[in-house]
Short mmCIF file of C-alpha atoms in Angstrom, two decimals:
data_model
loop_
_atom_site.label_atom_id
_atom_site.label_comp_id
_atom_site.label_asym_id
_atom_site.label_seq_id
_atom_site.Cartn_x
_atom_site.Cartn_y
_atom_site.Cartn_z
CA MET K 1 -0.03 0.02 0.01
CA ILE K 2 1.07 3.60 -0.54
CA GLU K 3 1.83 5.10 2.84
CA LYS K 4 0.11 8.28 4.04
CA LYS K 5 2.52 11.12 4.32
CA SER K 6 2.46 13.94 6.85
CA PHE K 7 4.89 16.72 7.60
CA ASP K 8 5.23 20.08 9.29
CA ILE K 9 5.05 23.45 7.59
CA GLY K 10 6.98 26.26 9.30
CA TYR K 11 10.54 26.96 10.27
CA GLY K 12 12.11 29.16 12.91
CA ASN K 13 9.79 30.86 15.28
CA VAL K 14 6.54 30.49 13.43
CA GLU K 15 3.90 28.07 14.58
CA LYS K 16 4.59 24.71 12.97
CA ILE K 17 1.56 23.37 11.28
CA ASN K 18 1.18 19.64 10.61
CA ILE K 19 -0.49 18.63 7.46
CA GLY K 20 -1.52 15.03 6.58
CA LYS K 21 -2.51 13.73 9.98
CA LYS K 22 -6.03 15.18 9.53
CA LYS K 23 -6.20 16.44 13.13
CA ASP K 24 -6.88 20.04 12.26
CA LEU K 25 -8.19 21.78 9.20
CA VAL K 26 -5.54 24.07 7.71
CA PHE K 27 -6.53 27.26 6.00
CA ILE K 28 -4.26 28.74 3.33
CA GLY K 29 -5.38 32.22 2.30
CA GLY K 30 -4.77 35.84 1.61
CA PRO K 31 -4.98 38.32 -1.19
CA CYS K 32 -4.04 36.87 -4.64
CA ALA K 33 -1.27 39.39 -5.08
CA ILE K 34 0.74 41.41 -2.55
CA GLU K 35 -0.59 44.92 -3.26
CA ASN K 36 1.50 46.82 -0.75
CA ARG K 37 2.98 46.36 2.75
CA ASP K 38 0.13 47.94 4.68
CA HIS K 39 -2.52 45.98 2.81
CA ALA K 40 -0.64 42.73 3.22
CA LEU K 41 -0.30 43.23 7.02
CA LYS K 42 -3.95 44.40 7.32
CA MET K 43 -5.23 41.35 5.55
CA ALA K 44 -2.96 39.02 7.50
CA GLU K 45 -4.29 40.48 10.81
CA LEU K 46 -7.93 40.24 9.75
CA ILE K 47 -7.61 36.65 8.60
CA TYR K 48 -5.37 35.70 11.56
CA LYS K 49 -7.95 36.97 14.02
CA ILE K 50 -10.80 35.02 12.37
CA CYS K 51 -8.81 31.84 12.28
CA ASN K 52 -7.65 32.23 15.74
CA LYS K 53 -11.13 32.77 17.00
CA ILE K 54 -12.49 29.68 15.21
CA GLY K 55 -9.44 27.53 15.98
CA ILE K 56 -8.21 26.93 12.41
CA LYS K 57 -4.53 26.67 11.52
CA PHE K 58 -3.61 29.49 9.16
CA ILE K 59 -0.90 29.87 6.48
CA TYR K 60 -0.85 33.26 4.81
CA LYS K 61 -0.72 33.23 1.04
CA SER K 62 0.10 36.07 -1.35
CA CYS K 63 2.14 36.39 -4.50
CA TYR K 64 4.88 38.89 -5.43
CA ASP K 65 4.73 38.24 -9.19
CA LYS K 66 1.60 37.25 -11.10
CA ASP K 67 3.14 35.99 -14.26
CA CYS K 68 -0.05 34.40 -15.52
CA ARG K 69 -2.28 37.42 -15.89
CA SER K 70 -4.47 37.52 -19.04
CA SER K 71 -3.13 40.95 -20.02
CA ASN K 72 0.25 42.47 -19.64
CA LYS K 73 -1.54 45.67 -18.64
CA SER K 74 -2.86 44.05 -15.53
CA PHE K 75 -1.03 44.51 -12.21
CA ARG K 76 1.81 41.96 -12.11
CA GLY K 77 3.04 42.43 -8.59
CA VAL K 78 5.42 44.21 -6.32
CA GLY K 79 8.35 42.02 -7.45
CA LEU K 80 10.58 39.45 -5.84
CA ASP K 81 12.62 41.55 -3.39
CA LYS K 82 9.84 43.82 -2.14
CA GLY K 83 7.32 40.96 -2.02
CA LEU K 84 9.57 38.70 0.05
CA GLU K 85 10.33 41.54 2.42
CA ILE K 86 6.63 42.08 2.99
CA LEU K 87 6.00 38.31 3.43
CA SER K 88 8.83 38.23 5.95
CA ASP K 89 7.15 41.07 7.85
CA VAL K 90 3.84 39.17 7.85
CA ARG K 91 5.63 36.08 9.14
CA LYS K 92 7.34 37.86 11.94
CA SER K 93 4.37 40.05 12.90
CA PHE K 94 1.98 37.08 13.52
CA ASN K 95 4.38 34.12 13.81
CA ILE K 96 2.54 32.36 10.99
CA PRO K 97 3.91 30.37 8.06
CA VAL K 98 3.68 32.14 4.64
CA VAL K 99 3.39 30.78 1.12
CA SER K 100 4.01 32.35 -2.29
CA ASP K 101 4.41 30.93 -5.78
CA PHE K 102 7.18 31.41 -8.25
CA SER K 103 7.21 31.18 -11.96
CA ASP K 104 10.90 31.38 -12.79
CA PRO K 105 13.26 28.64 -11.55
CA SER K 106 15.86 31.31 -10.54
CA TRP K 107 13.35 32.74 -8.02
CA ALA K 108 12.95 29.47 -6.07
CA ALA K 109 15.88 29.78 -3.70
CA SER K 110 15.04 33.28 -2.55
CA THR K 111 11.38 32.46 -2.25
CA ALA K 112 12.34 29.51 0.00
CA GLU K 113 14.54 31.69 2.15
CA VAL K 114 11.44 33.47 3.31
CA CYS K 115 8.44 31.19 2.66
CA ASP K 116 7.57 28.18 4.77
CA LEU K 117 5.66 26.58 1.89
CA ILE K 118 6.43 26.97 -1.82
CA GLN K 119 3.58 27.12 -4.30
CA ILE K 120 3.82 25.82 -7.84
CA PRO K 121 1.24 27.59 -10.07
CA ALA K 122 -1.29 25.48 -11.91
CA TYR K 123 -0.21 26.49 -15.33
CA LEU K 124 3.36 25.38 -14.54
CA CYS K 125 2.48 22.18 -12.61
CA ARG K 126 4.27 19.93 -15.05
CA GLN K 127 7.22 22.15 -15.97
CA THR K 128 10.26 20.05 -15.02
CA SER K 129 12.54 23.06 -14.40
CA ILE K 130 9.97 24.63 -12.01
CA LEU K 131 9.43 21.38 -10.21
CA GLU K 132 13.15 20.72 -9.90
CA ALA K 133 13.74 24.25 -8.52
CA ALA K 134 10.94 23.86 -6.02
CA ALA K 135 12.02 20.42 -4.96
CA LYS K 136 15.58 21.49 -4.41
CA THR K 137 14.56 24.19 -1.85
CA ASN K 138 13.66 21.23 0.48
CA LYS K 139 10.64 23.24 1.59
CA PRO K 140 7.14 21.68 1.60
CA ILE K 141 5.41 22.23 -1.80
CA LEU K 142 1.86 23.34 -2.52
CA LEU K 143 1.38 21.81 -5.94
CA LYS K 144 -1.62 23.13 -7.88
CA LYS K 145 -3.29 20.80 -10.32
CA GLY K 146 -3.30 22.31 -13.76
CA GLN K 147 -6.68 23.13 -15.22
CA PHE K 148 -5.70 21.04 -18.21
CA MET K 149 -4.48 18.13 -16.15
CA SER K 150 -6.26 14.93 -15.19
CA PRO K 151 -5.89 14.04 -11.50
CA TRP K 152 -4.03 10.87 -12.30
CA ASN K 153 -1.55 12.73 -14.50
CA MET K 154 -0.57 14.74 -11.37
CA LYS K 155 1.11 11.59 -10.20
CA ASN K 156 3.78 12.31 -12.84
CA SER K 157 4.45 15.73 -11.32
CA VAL K 158 4.61 14.15 -7.89
CA ASN K 159 7.09 11.61 -9.31
CA LYS K 160 9.26 14.37 -10.63
CA LEU K 161 9.35 16.16 -7.27
CA GLU K 162 10.22 12.90 -5.57
CA ASN K 163 12.98 12.15 -8.03
CA PHE K 164 14.37 15.58 -7.36
CA GLY K 165 14.45 14.62 -3.68
CA ASN K 166 11.35 16.30 -2.22
CA SER K 167 8.62 14.26 -0.66
CA LYS K 168 6.67 16.98 1.14
CA VAL K 169 3.91 17.78 -1.31
CA ILE K 170 0.31 18.96 -1.02
CA LEU K 171 -1.85 18.32 -4.10
CA THR K 172 -4.38 21.05 -4.75
CA GLU K 173 -7.55 20.91 -6.90
CA ARG K 174 -8.56 24.16 -8.47
CA GLY K 175 -11.02 23.39 -11.28
CA THR K 176 -10.64 21.77 -14.68
CA PHE K 177 -11.03 23.30 -18.15
CA PHE K 178 -14.33 22.47 -19.80
CA GLY K 179 -14.07 23.80 -23.34
CA TYR K 180 -13.12 27.46 -23.42
CA ASN K 181 -13.24 30.09 -20.64
CA MET K 182 -15.01 27.65 -18.32
CA LEU K 183 -13.93 25.43 -15.40
CA VAL K 184 -15.77 22.53 -13.92
CA ASN K 185 -15.19 21.02 -10.48
CA ASP K 186 -14.62 17.26 -10.56
CA MET K 187 -14.45 16.39 -6.86
CA LYS K 188 -13.34 12.89 -7.75
CA SER K 189 -9.86 14.40 -8.27
CA LEU K 190 -9.36 14.72 -4.57
CA PRO K 191 -9.49 10.97 -3.69
CA ILE K 192 -7.63 10.24 -6.89
CA MET K 193 -4.76 12.57 -5.95
CA ALA K 194 -4.89 11.20 -2.36
CA GLU K 195 -3.96 7.84 -3.83
CA THR K 196 -0.38 9.29 -3.83
CA GLY K 197 -0.48 9.27 -0.08
CA TYR K 198 0.11 13.05 -0.01
CA PRO K 199 -2.19 15.51 1.68
CA THR K 200 -4.74 17.22 -0.49
CA CYS K 201 -6.05 20.77 -0.61
CA TYR K 202 -9.06 22.36 -2.24
CA ASP K 203 -8.77 25.87 -3.76
CA ALA K 204 -12.36 27.12 -3.57
CA THR K 205 -11.80 30.53 -5.13
CA HIS K 206 -9.80 29.60 -8.28
CA SER K 207 -12.27 26.72 -8.78
CA VAL K 208 -15.06 29.23 -9.55
CA GLN K 209 -12.94 31.17 -12.08
CA LEU K 210 -14.06 31.57 -15.62
CA PRO K 211 -10.60 31.81 -17.17
CA THR K 212 -10.14 34.96 -19.25
CA SER K 213 -13.89 34.97 -19.82
CA ALA K 214 -14.03 38.82 -19.77
CA GLY K 215 -11.75 39.27 -22.79
CA ASN K 216 -8.60 40.34 -21.03
CA ILE K 217 -9.34 39.28 -17.49
CA SER K 218 -10.83 36.25 -15.86
CA GLY K 219 -14.41 36.25 -14.54
CA GLY K 220 -15.78 34.14 -11.75
CA GLU K 221 -18.93 32.80 -10.10
CA ARG K 222 -18.08 33.34 -6.47
CA GLU K 223 -21.64 32.63 -5.35
CA PHE K 224 -20.60 28.95 -5.55
CA ILE K 225 -17.70 29.20 -3.21
CA PRO K 226 -19.61 28.08 -0.03
CA PHE K 227 -21.07 25.04 -1.83
CA LEU K 228 -17.72 23.95 -3.12
CA VAL K 229 -16.08 24.44 0.31
CA ARG K 230 -18.69 22.20 1.90
CA SER K 231 -18.46 19.48 -0.74
CA SER K 232 -14.63 19.41 -0.69
CA ILE K 233 -14.52 19.09 3.13
CA ALA K 234 -17.18 16.32 3.13
CA ILE K 235 -15.06 14.43 0.55
CA GLY K 236 -11.96 14.76 2.74
CA ILE K 237 -9.15 17.26 2.44
CA ASP K 238 -6.27 18.38 4.58
CA ALA K 239 -6.24 22.04 3.74
CA LEU K 240 -8.66 24.59 2.31
CA PHE K 241 -7.30 27.40 0.07
CA MET K 242 -9.19 30.61 -0.63
CA GLU K 243 -8.05 34.01 -1.72
CA VAL K 244 -9.52 36.74 0.43
CA HIS K 245 -9.76 40.47 -0.01
CA ASP K 246 -11.30 43.32 1.95
CA ASP K 247 -12.38 45.13 -1.24
CA PRO K 248 -12.70 42.52 -4.05
CA LYS K 249 -13.96 45.09 -6.58
CA ASN K 250 -10.68 46.95 -6.33
CA ALA K 251 -8.43 43.91 -5.81
CA LEU K 252 -5.37 44.22 -8.03
CA SER K 253 -5.58 40.55 -9.02
CA ASP K 254 -8.45 38.11 -9.48
CA PRO K 255 -11.14 40.65 -8.50
CA ASN K 256 -13.88 38.34 -9.76
CA THR K 257 -12.99 35.29 -7.72
CA VAL K 258 -11.50 36.52 -4.41
CA LEU K 259 -13.75 36.10 -1.44
CA ASN K 260 -14.90 39.17 0.38
CA ILE K 261 -13.45 38.85 3.91
CA LYS K 262 -16.85 39.54 5.39
CA TYR K 263 -17.81 36.02 4.41
CA LEU K 264 -14.69 34.34 5.70
CA ASP K 265 -15.89 33.82 9.27
CA PRO K 266 -19.10 31.89 8.46
CA ILE K 267 -17.48 29.95 5.68
CA LEU K 268 -14.60 28.83 7.88
CA ARG K 269 -16.90 28.07 10.75
CA GLN K 270 -18.93 25.78 8.58
CA ALA K 271 -15.72 24.30 7.21
CA LYS K 272 -14.47 23.46 10.68
CA ALA K 273 -17.80 21.94 11.73
CA LEU K 274 -17.86 19.76 8.68
CA PHE K 275 -14.26 18.81 9.02
CA GLU K 276 -14.91 17.63 12.57
CA THR K 277 -18.02 15.66 11.49
CA LYS K 278 -15.95 14.08 8.75
CA LEU K 279 -13.39 12.97 11.29
CA LYS K 280 -16.12 11.40 13.41
CA LEU K 281 -17.48 9.61 10.37
CA ASP K 282 -13.96 8.35 9.46
CA ASN K 283 -13.61 7.02 12.99
CA GLU K 284 -16.99 5.26 12.81
CA PHE K 285 -16.71 3.78 9.33
CA GLY K 286 -12.96 3.49 8.96
CA ASP K 287 -11.51 3.24 5.50
CA PHE K 288 -14.81 2.61 3.92
CA LYS K 289 -14.59 1.59 0.26
CA VAL K 290 -17.04 0.47 -2.36
CA GLU K 291 -15.79 -1.95 -4.97
CA MET J 1 20.31 -42.11 -16.02
CA ASN J 2 22.09 -39.57 -13.80
CA LYS J 3 19.46 -37.97 -11.68
CA LYS J 4 20.95 -34.87 -10.05
CA LYS J 5 18.84 -33.30 -7.27
CA PHE J 6 18.77 -29.60 -7.94
CA LYS J 7 18.06 -26.99 -5.40
CA VAL J 8 15.79 -24.08 -6.43
CA HIS J 9 18.65 -21.57 -6.29
CA GLU J 10 20.57 -23.49 -8.91
CA VAL J 11 17.69 -23.17 -11.41
CA MET J 12 16.12 -19.85 -10.61
CA LEU J 13 16.50 -16.58 -12.39
CA GLU J 14 18.57 -14.31 -10.25
CA VAL J 15 17.64 -10.68 -9.30
CA GLY J 16 18.28 -8.68 -12.51
CA LYS J 17 17.02 -11.34 -14.83
CA PHE J 18 13.32 -10.92 -14.17
CA PRO J 19 11.05 -7.96 -13.55
CA ILE J 20 10.82 -6.38 -10.14
CA ALA J 21 8.88 -3.28 -9.24
CA LYS J 22 8.88 -0.98 -6.21
CA THR J 23 5.64 -0.37 -4.34
CA THR J 24 5.44 3.16 -5.74
CA ASP J 25 5.96 2.12 -9.42
CA PHE J 26 3.22 2.88 -11.92
CA LEU J 27 1.35 0.05 -13.58
CA LYS J 28 2.46 1.29 -16.95
CA ASP J 29 6.14 0.94 -16.01
CA SER J 30 5.56 -2.54 -14.61
CA ILE J 31 3.83 -3.66 -17.84
CA GLU J 32 6.78 -2.29 -19.88
CA LEU J 33 9.24 -4.10 -17.60
CA MET J 34 7.36 -7.39 -18.03
CA ASP J 35 7.54 -6.75 -21.73
CA ASN J 36 11.26 -6.08 -21.66
CA TYR J 37 12.01 -9.30 -19.84
CA ARG J 38 9.40 -11.21 -21.88
CA LEU J 39 7.98 -12.69 -18.69
CA GLY J 40 4.35 -12.81 -17.65
CA ILE J 41 5.00 -11.94 -14.05
CA ILE J 42 6.38 -9.05 -12.02
CA CYS J 43 7.34 -9.21 -8.38
CA VAL J 44 6.68 -6.14 -6.22
CA ILE J 45 9.03 -5.60 -3.32
CA ASP J 46 9.06 -3.13 -0.38
CA GLU J 47 12.01 -1.05 0.75
CA LYS J 48 13.21 -3.97 2.89
CA ASN J 49 13.41 -6.24 -0.17
CA LYS J 50 10.42 -8.29 1.08
CA LEU J 51 7.88 -9.51 -1.48
CA SER J 52 4.66 -7.36 -1.39
CA GLY J 53 3.02 -9.45 -4.02
CA ILE J 54 2.97 -10.39 -7.61
CA LEU J 55 1.14 -9.33 -10.77
CA THR J 56 0.82 -11.76 -13.77
CA ASP J 57 -0.42 -11.52 -17.28
CA GLY J 58 -3.60 -13.24 -16.07
CA ASP J 59 -4.21 -10.55 -13.45
CA LEU J 60 -3.78 -7.83 -16.10
CA ARG J 61 -6.10 -9.65 -18.42
CA ARG J 62 -8.77 -9.92 -15.74
CA ASN J 63 -8.24 -6.28 -14.72
CA LEU J 64 -8.64 -5.00 -18.29
CA SER J 65 -11.97 -6.61 -18.73
CA ASN J 66 -13.23 -5.11 -15.44
CA VAL J 67 -11.59 -1.72 -15.23
CA GLN J 68 -14.09 1.12 -15.89
CA LYS J 69 -11.78 4.10 -15.66
CA PRO J 70 -9.92 5.70 -18.60
CA LEU J 71 -6.84 3.72 -19.65
CA ALA J 72 -4.66 6.77 -18.92
CA SER J 73 -5.85 6.62 -15.34
CA TYR J 74 -5.38 2.87 -15.11
CA PHE J 75 -1.79 3.08 -16.44
CA LEU J 76 -1.01 5.62 -13.65
CA ASP J 77 -2.42 3.45 -10.82
CA TYR J 78 0.32 2.13 -8.54
CA THR J 79 1.13 -1.49 -9.32
CA THR J 80 0.47 -2.38 -5.66
CA LYS J 81 -3.19 -1.66 -6.20
CA TYR J 82 -3.56 -4.76 -8.34
CA ILE J 83 -1.00 -7.25 -6.90
CA LYS J 84 -1.88 -10.56 -5.43
CA ARG J 85 -0.55 -10.35 -1.85
CA ASP J 86 -0.76 -14.07 -0.88
CA ALA J 87 1.47 -15.25 -3.67
CA THR J 88 2.83 -18.80 -3.47
CA THR J 89 6.54 -18.68 -2.95
CA ILE J 90 9.41 -21.12 -2.47
CA TYR J 91 12.72 -20.99 -0.56
CA GLU J 92 15.98 -21.02 -2.46
CA ASN J 93 17.19 -24.07 -0.65
CA ASP J 94 14.06 -26.11 -1.31
CA SER J 95 14.43 -28.85 -3.90
CA LEU J 96 13.49 -28.27 -7.48
CA ASN J 97 11.20 -31.31 -7.33
CA GLU J 98 9.20 -29.82 -4.55
CA ALA J 99 8.84 -26.55 -6.50
CA LEU J 100 7.72 -28.37 -9.65
CA GLU J 101 5.15 -30.23 -7.65
CA ILE J 102 3.66 -26.97 -6.37
CA MET J 103 3.71 -25.47 -9.87
CA GLU J 104 1.94 -28.56 -11.22
CA LYS J 105 -0.64 -28.68 -8.46
CA LYS J 106 -1.44 -24.91 -8.61
CA GLU J 107 -1.05 -24.69 -12.40
CA ILE J 108 1.32 -21.78 -12.22
CA TRP J 109 4.36 -20.89 -14.29
CA ASP J 110 6.43 -18.95 -11.86
CA LEU J 111 7.37 -19.05 -8.16
CA PRO J 112 9.10 -16.06 -6.43
CA VAL J 113 12.07 -17.42 -4.48
CA LEU J 114 12.90 -16.23 -1.00
CA ASN J 115 15.94 -16.57 1.20
CA GLU J 116 15.82 -17.47 4.87
CA ASN J 117 15.13 -13.83 5.72
CA ASN J 118 12.17 -13.83 3.45
CA GLU J 119 13.83 -11.44 0.97
CA LEU J 120 13.20 -11.90 -2.71
CA THR J 121 16.26 -13.44 -4.28
CA GLY J 122 15.00 -14.97 -7.48
CA LEU J 123 12.24 -16.32 -9.65
CA LEU J 124 11.72 -19.89 -10.62
CA HIS J 125 10.34 -19.86 -14.10
CA LEU J 126 8.95 -23.10 -15.49
CA HIS J 127 10.49 -22.89 -18.92
CA LYS J 128 13.95 -22.22 -17.57
CA ALA J 129 13.46 -25.09 -15.15
CA ILE J 130 12.48 -27.45 -18.01
CA LYS J 131 15.58 -26.38 -19.93
CA LYS J 132 17.80 -27.13 -16.97
CA ILE J 133 16.14 -30.41 -16.47
CA LEU J 134 16.43 -31.45 -20.10
CA THR J 135 20.09 -30.37 -20.46
CA ASN J 136 21.01 -32.28 -17.36
CA SER J 137 19.00 -35.32 -18.31
CA ILE J 138 17.44 -35.74 -14.98
CA ILE J 139 14.16 -37.14 -16.30
#
């Protein structure tokens, strides 16, 4: 049998968060892009307080370079140096782990110097040079499933990471292309990706994206976020991922999919309640399988 | 006629001469390995070199007629998902006669061979055994 893997996220003084043992629900979230230092710290504080109140482990996510924007006129980011400086401030201010993605292999090492978790963007999830660079940081990796990838094909990307010496991987579902400018959510991908033994994560905000549906920017149907959160947790995940903003309309990246922070508290409280119910069911029914 | 009593280890295929997969290997890789060795069996071992199970041409045939998922997904299943865990085995110091009797009784072509520590050390393949027997005129 393929053994279940679990590992800790967090180095230095930040709170170490275990993933894989399914004791606690882990929330990975923040604004899609780092907009500026004040905003990053403000968002971190708001989310941190909500998670703390509910009792959910929190990893702050925000990116310094959005290389995958539909238009080159869109905000790309504050850049590597400034972005990592801000993420480092967030880390130190709240003693929480942080995650950011990178889209150029040469950025991996510096990203890993600051970040506790390294994200591989969905569009780049099978790029060997990116996977190699991420693996060699020895940091845990949040691997997004490409919208064009089948869940079983993600096993190839996992294999690459393992062959480059990294076996701390979280596999993340974020919607699958259905024709043009449309994603569908095949929840079967979560148990399929879990066959690898690695923890799984569900990205509820990118899953409602309508990629580049508005011509030069992506649309989204965020009214479905709560439904998808509930179903993913009922299926069984280790972490929930959502991009959160205090002013989605004016968000500099993904304005049509980010969740307004005013909804974060009820969504996370439901998520936690469902997660705990799921644990009880697992204890009662064990590894229940239908053949 | 000179009837030499062979031990299994004198007749078996040694490690490197038959397909072996790790527990994390994909089914596709295992099938290719079976093809490369032109043998209808693959032995799956764990990190301690212990036999986890075997997969044969017959198992693959039965799987193929039952599997409902896309072939691409089936190929990327881990081989361990389909192995037979209670495979019949033989020890390397057992006699060839004993091994042949088991093969005849169970109608099987191959027997994974274990040493006293229960590690996989070889594979007794019927055709190779027949060749050994014929060339040494022991029947």
